[in-house]
mmCIF file of C-alpha atoms in Angstrom:
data_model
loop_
_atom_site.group_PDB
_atom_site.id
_atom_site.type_symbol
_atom_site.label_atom_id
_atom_site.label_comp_id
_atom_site.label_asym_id
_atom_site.label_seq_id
_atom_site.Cartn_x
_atom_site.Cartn_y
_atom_site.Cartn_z
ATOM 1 C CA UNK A 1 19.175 2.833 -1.240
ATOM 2 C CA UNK A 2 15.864 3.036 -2.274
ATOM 3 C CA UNK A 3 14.557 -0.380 -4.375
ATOM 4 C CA UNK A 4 14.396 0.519 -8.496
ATOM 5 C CA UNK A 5 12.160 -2.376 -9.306
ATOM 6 C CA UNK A 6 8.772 -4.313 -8.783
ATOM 7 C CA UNK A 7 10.729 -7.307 -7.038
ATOM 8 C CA UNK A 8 12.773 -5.203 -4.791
ATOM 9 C CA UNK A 9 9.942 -3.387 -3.985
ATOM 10 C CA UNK A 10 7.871 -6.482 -3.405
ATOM 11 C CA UNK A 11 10.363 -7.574 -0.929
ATOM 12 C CA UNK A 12 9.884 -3.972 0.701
ATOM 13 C CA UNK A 13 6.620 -4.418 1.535
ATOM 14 C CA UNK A 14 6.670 -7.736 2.512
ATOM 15 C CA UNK A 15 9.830 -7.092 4.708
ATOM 16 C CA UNK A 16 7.993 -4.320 6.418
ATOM 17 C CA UNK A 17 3.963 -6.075 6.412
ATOM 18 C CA UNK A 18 2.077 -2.720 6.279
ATOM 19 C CA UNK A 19 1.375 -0.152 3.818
ATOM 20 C CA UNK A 20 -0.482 3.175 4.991
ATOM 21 C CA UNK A 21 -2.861 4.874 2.231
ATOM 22 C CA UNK A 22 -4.463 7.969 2.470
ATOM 23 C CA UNK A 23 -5.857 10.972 0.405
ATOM 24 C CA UNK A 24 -5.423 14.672 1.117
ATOM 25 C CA UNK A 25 -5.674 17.747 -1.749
ATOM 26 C CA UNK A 26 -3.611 19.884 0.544
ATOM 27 C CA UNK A 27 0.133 19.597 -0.004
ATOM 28 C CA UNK A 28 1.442 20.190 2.951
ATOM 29 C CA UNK A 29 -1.245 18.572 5.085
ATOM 30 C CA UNK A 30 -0.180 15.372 2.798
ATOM 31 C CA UNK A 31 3.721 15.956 3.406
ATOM 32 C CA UNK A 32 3.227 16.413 6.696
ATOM 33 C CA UNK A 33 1.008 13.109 6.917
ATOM 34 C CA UNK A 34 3.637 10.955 4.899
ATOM 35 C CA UNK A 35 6.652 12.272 7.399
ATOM 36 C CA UNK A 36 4.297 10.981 10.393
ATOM 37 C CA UNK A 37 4.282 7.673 8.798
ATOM 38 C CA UNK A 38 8.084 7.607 7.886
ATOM 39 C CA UNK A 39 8.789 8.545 11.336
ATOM 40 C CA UNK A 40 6.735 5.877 12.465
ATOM 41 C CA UNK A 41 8.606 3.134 10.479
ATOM 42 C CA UNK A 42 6.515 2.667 7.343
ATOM 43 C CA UNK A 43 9.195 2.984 4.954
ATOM 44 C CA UNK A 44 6.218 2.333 1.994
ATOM 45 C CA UNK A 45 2.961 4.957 1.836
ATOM 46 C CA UNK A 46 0.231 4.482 -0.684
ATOM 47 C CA UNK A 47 -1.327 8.065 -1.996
ATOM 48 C CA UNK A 48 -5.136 6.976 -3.195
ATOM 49 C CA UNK A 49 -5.466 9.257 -6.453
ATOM 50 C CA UNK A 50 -9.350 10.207 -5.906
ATOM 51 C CA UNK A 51 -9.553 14.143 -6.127
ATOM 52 C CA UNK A 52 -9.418 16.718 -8.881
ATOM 53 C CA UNK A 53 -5.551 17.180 -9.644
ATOM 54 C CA UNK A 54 -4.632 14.898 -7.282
ATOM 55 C CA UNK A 55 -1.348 14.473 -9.550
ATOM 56 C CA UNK A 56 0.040 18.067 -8.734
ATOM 57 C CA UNK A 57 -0.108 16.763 -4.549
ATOM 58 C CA UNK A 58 1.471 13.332 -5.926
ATOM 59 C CA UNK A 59 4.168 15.401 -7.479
ATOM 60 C CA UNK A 60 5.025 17.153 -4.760
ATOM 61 C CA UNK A 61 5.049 14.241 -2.178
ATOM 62 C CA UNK A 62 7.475 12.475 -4.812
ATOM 63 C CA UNK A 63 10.046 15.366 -4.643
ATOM 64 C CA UNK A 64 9.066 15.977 -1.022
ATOM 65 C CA UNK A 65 10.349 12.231 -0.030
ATOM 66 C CA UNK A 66 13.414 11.748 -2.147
ATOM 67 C CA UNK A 67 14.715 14.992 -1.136
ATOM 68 C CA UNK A 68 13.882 14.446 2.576
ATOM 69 C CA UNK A 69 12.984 10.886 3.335
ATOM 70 C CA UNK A 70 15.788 8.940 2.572
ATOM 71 C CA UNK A 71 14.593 5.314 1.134
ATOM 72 C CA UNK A 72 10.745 6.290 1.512
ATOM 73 C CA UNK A 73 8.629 4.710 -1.569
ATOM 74 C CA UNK A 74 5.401 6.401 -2.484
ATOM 75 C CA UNK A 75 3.212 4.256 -4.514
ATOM 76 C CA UNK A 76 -0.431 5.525 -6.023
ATOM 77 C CA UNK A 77 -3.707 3.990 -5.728
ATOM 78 C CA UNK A 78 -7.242 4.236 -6.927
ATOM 79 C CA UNK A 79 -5.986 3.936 -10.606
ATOM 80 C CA UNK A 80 -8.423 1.901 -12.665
ATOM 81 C CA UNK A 81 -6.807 2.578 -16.573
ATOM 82 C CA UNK A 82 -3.447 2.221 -17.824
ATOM 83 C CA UNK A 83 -3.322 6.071 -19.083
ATOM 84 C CA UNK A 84 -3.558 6.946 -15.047
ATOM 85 C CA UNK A 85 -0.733 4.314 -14.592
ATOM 86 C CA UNK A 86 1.477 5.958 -16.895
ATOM 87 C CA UNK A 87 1.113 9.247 -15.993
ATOM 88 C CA UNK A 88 1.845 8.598 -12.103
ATOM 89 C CA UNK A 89 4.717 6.058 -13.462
ATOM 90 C CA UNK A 90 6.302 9.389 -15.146
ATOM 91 C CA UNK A 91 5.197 11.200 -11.674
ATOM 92 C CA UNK A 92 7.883 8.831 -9.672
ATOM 93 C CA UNK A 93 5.352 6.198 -8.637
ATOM 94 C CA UNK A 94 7.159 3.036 -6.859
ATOM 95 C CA UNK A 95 4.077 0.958 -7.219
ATOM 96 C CA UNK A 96 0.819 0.970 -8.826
ATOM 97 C CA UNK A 97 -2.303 -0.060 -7.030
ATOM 98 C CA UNK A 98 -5.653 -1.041 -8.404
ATOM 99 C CA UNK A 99 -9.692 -1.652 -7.239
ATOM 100 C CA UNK A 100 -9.808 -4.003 -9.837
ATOM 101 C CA UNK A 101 -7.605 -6.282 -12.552
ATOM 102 C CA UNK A 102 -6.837 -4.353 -15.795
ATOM 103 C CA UNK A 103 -4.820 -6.216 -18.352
ATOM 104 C CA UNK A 104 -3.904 -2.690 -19.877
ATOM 105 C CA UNK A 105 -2.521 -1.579 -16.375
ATOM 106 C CA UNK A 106 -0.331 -4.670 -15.732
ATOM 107 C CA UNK A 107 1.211 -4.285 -19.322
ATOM 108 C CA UNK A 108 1.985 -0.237 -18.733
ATOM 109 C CA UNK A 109 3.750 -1.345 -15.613
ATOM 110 C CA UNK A 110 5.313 -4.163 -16.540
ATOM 111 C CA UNK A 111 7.222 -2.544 -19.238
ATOM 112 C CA UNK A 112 8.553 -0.228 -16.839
ATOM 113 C CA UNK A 113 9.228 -2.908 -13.903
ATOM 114 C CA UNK A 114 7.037 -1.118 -11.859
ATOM 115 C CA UNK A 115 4.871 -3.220 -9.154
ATOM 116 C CA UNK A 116 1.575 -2.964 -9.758
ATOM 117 C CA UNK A 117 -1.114 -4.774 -7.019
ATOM 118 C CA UNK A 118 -4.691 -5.280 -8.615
ATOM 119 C CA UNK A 119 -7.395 -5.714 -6.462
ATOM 120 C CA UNK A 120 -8.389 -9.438 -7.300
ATOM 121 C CA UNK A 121 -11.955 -11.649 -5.284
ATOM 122 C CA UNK A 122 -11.669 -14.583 -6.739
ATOM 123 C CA UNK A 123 -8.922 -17.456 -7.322
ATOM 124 C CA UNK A 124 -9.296 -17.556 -10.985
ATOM 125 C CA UNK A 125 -8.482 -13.495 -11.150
ATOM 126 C CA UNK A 126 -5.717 -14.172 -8.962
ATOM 127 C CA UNK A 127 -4.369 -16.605 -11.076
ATOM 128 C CA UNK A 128 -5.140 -14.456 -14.095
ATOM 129 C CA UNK A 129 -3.089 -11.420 -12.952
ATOM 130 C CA UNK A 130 -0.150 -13.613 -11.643
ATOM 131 C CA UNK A 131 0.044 -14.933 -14.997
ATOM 132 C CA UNK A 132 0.917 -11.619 -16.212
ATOM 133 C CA UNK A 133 3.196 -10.970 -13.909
ATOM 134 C CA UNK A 134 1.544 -9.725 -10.530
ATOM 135 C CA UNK A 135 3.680 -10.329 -7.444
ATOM 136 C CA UNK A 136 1.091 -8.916 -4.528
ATOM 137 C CA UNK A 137 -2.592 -9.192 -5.011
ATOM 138 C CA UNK A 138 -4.709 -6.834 -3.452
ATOM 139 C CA UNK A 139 -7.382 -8.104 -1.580
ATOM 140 C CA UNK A 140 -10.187 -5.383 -1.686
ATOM 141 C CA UNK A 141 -12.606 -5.514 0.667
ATOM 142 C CA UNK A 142 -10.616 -7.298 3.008
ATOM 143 C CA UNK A 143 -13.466 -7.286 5.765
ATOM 144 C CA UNK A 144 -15.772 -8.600 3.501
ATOM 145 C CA UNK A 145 -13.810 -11.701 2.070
ATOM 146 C CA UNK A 146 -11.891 -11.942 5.416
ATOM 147 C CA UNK A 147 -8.581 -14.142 7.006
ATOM 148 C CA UNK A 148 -10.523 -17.442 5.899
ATOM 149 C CA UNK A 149 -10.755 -16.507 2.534
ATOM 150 C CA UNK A 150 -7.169 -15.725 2.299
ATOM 151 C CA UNK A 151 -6.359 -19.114 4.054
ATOM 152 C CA UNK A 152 -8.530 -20.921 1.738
ATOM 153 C CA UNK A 153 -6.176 -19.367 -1.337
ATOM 154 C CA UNK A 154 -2.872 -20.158 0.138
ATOM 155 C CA UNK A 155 -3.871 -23.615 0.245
ATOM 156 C CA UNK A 156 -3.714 -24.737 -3.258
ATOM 157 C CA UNK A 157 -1.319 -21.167 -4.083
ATOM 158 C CA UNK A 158 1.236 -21.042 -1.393
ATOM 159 C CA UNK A 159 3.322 -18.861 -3.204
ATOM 160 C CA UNK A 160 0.422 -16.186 -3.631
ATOM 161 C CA UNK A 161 1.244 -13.220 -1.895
ATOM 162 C CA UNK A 162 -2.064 -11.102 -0.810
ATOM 163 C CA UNK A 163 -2.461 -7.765 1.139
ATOM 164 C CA UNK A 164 -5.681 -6.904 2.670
ATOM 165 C CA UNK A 165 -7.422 -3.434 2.382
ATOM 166 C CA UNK A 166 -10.420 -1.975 3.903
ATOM 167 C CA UNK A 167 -11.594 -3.358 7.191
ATOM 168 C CA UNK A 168 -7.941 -4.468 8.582
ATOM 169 C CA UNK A 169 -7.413 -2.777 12.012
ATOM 170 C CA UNK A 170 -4.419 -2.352 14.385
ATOM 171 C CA UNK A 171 -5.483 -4.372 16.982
ATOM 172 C CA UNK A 172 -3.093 -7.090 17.659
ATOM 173 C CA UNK A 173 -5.911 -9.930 17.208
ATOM 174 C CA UNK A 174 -7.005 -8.598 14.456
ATOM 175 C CA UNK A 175 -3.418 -8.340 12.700
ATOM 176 C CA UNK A 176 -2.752 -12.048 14.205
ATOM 177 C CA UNK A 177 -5.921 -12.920 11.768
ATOM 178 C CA UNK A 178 -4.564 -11.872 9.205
ATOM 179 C CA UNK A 179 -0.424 -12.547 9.250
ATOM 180 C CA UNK A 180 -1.459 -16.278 10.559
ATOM 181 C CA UNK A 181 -4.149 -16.737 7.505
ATOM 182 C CA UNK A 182 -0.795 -15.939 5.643
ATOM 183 C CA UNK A 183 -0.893 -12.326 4.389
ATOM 184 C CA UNK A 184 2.362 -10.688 3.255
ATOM 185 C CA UNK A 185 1.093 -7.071 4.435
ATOM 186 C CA UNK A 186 -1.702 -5.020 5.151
ATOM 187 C CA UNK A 187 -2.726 -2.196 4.057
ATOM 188 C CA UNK A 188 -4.426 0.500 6.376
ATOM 189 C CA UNK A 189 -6.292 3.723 5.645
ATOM 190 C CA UNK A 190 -8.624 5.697 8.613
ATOM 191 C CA UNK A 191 -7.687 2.816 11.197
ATOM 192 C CA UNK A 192 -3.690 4.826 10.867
ATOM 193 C CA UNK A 193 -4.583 7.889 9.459
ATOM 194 C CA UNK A 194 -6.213 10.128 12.260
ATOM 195 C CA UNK A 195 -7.512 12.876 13.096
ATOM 196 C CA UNK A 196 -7.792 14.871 16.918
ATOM 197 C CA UNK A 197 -11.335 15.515 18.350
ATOM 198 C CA UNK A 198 -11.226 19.405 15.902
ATOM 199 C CA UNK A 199 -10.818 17.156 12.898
ATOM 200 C CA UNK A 200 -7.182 18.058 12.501
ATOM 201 C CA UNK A 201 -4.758 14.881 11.547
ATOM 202 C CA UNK A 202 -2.630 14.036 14.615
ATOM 203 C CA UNK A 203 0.649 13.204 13.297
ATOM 204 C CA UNK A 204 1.980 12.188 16.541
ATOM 205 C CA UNK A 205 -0.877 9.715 17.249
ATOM 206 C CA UNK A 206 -0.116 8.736 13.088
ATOM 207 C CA UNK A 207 3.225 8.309 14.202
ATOM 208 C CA UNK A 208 2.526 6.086 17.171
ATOM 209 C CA UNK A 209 0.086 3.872 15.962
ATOM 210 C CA UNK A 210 2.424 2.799 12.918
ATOM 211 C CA UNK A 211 5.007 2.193 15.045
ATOM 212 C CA UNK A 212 3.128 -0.044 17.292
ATOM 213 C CA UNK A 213 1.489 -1.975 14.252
ATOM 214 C CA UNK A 214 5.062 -2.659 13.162
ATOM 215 C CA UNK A 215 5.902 -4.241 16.380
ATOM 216 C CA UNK A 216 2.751 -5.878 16.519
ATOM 217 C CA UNK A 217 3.634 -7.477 13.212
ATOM 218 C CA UNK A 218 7.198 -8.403 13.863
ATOM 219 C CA UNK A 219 6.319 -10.074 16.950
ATOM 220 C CA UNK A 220 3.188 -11.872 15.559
ATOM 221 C CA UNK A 221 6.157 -13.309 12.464
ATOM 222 C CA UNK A 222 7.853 -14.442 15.154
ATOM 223 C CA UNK A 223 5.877 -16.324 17.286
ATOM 224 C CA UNK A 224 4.251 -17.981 14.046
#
């Protein structure tokens, strides 16, 4: 059964360690893109709202997945104002994800126990959104502040939980960084998402890759 609220769905991502994002205004170029991923193993896909009625394709994708992708959540980012929050909230959104940290988007959310991940660079914003309630931070540029940085944090915050964006790849070494430095998950956008040498999306190669950065994951946890 899929989770109903921002701790359960917390623990999905956590449980799982990567989150695919992309952006596409076709709908059936996106469905087909969030199958790939399911069918990889990513039982979590974040839709980055940054087109012109990019809420009609997030519809869709919502009905798409809980009619045919049993336990699949479908969270939204690229929101930066509560008003977008609520409106992909009403949409079916599992979890909310921000650039930056909005007070206004954390309360919208939190009223409806829906996670919401705001994309935090220092300690003291990270400390400001986990006082109102913020279970994963998103750590946005995640090449640019890097596994040190996020080592550095867990040292005097052990219970923060962080996922990297932009700049995270699927190499193994590069994922060992990361998941050693103490990450809960990663998130991954062109590195996952791509395309054959026409410019067409290869959902097979989609497919693959997510299934090997799963494994790569498990088996870096393990040997940790």
């Amino acid at each position: 059964m899929k989770p109903t609220n921002r701790i359960e769905v917390a623990q999905q991502l956590t449980t799982t360690g990567l989150v695919p994002l992309f952006y596409h205004n076709d709908i059936q170029t996106a469905k087909n893109i969030v199958r790939a991923c399911y069918e990889g193993g990513a039982i979590a896909v974040e839709f980055t709202a940054r087109g012109a009625f990019a809420y009609e394709v997030f519809e869709a994708l919502v009905k798409y997945a809980n009619h045919e992708l049993p336990g699949m959540l479908l969270g939204i980012g690229s929101i930066t104002d509560a008003a977008a929050a609520s409106l992909y909230m009403q949409l079916g959104a599992d979890f909310v994800v921000t650039p930056v940290f909005r007070e206004d988007i954390a309360k919208v959310c939190n009223r409806r126990k829906v996670l919401w991940m705001p994309g935090c660079g220092s300690l003291t914003e990270i400390a400001a959104a986990e006082e109102l309630g913020c279970e994963i931070i998103k750590l946005f540029p995640g090449a640019i502040y890097g596994a040190e940085f996020v080592k550095a944090i867990k040292g005097p915050q052990p219970w923060t939980k962080i996922m990297p964006t932009g700049g995270v790849s699927t190499e193994k070494e590069d994922l060992k960084k990361w998941f050693n430095a103490g990450v809960c998950c990663v998130g991954m956008g062109s590195n996952l998402i791509k395309k054959d040498n026409d410019g067409n999306f290869d959902y097979l190669e989609i497919e693959t890759l997510i299934s090997a950065t799963i494994e790569n994951i498990k088996l870096i946890r393990a040997n940790h």
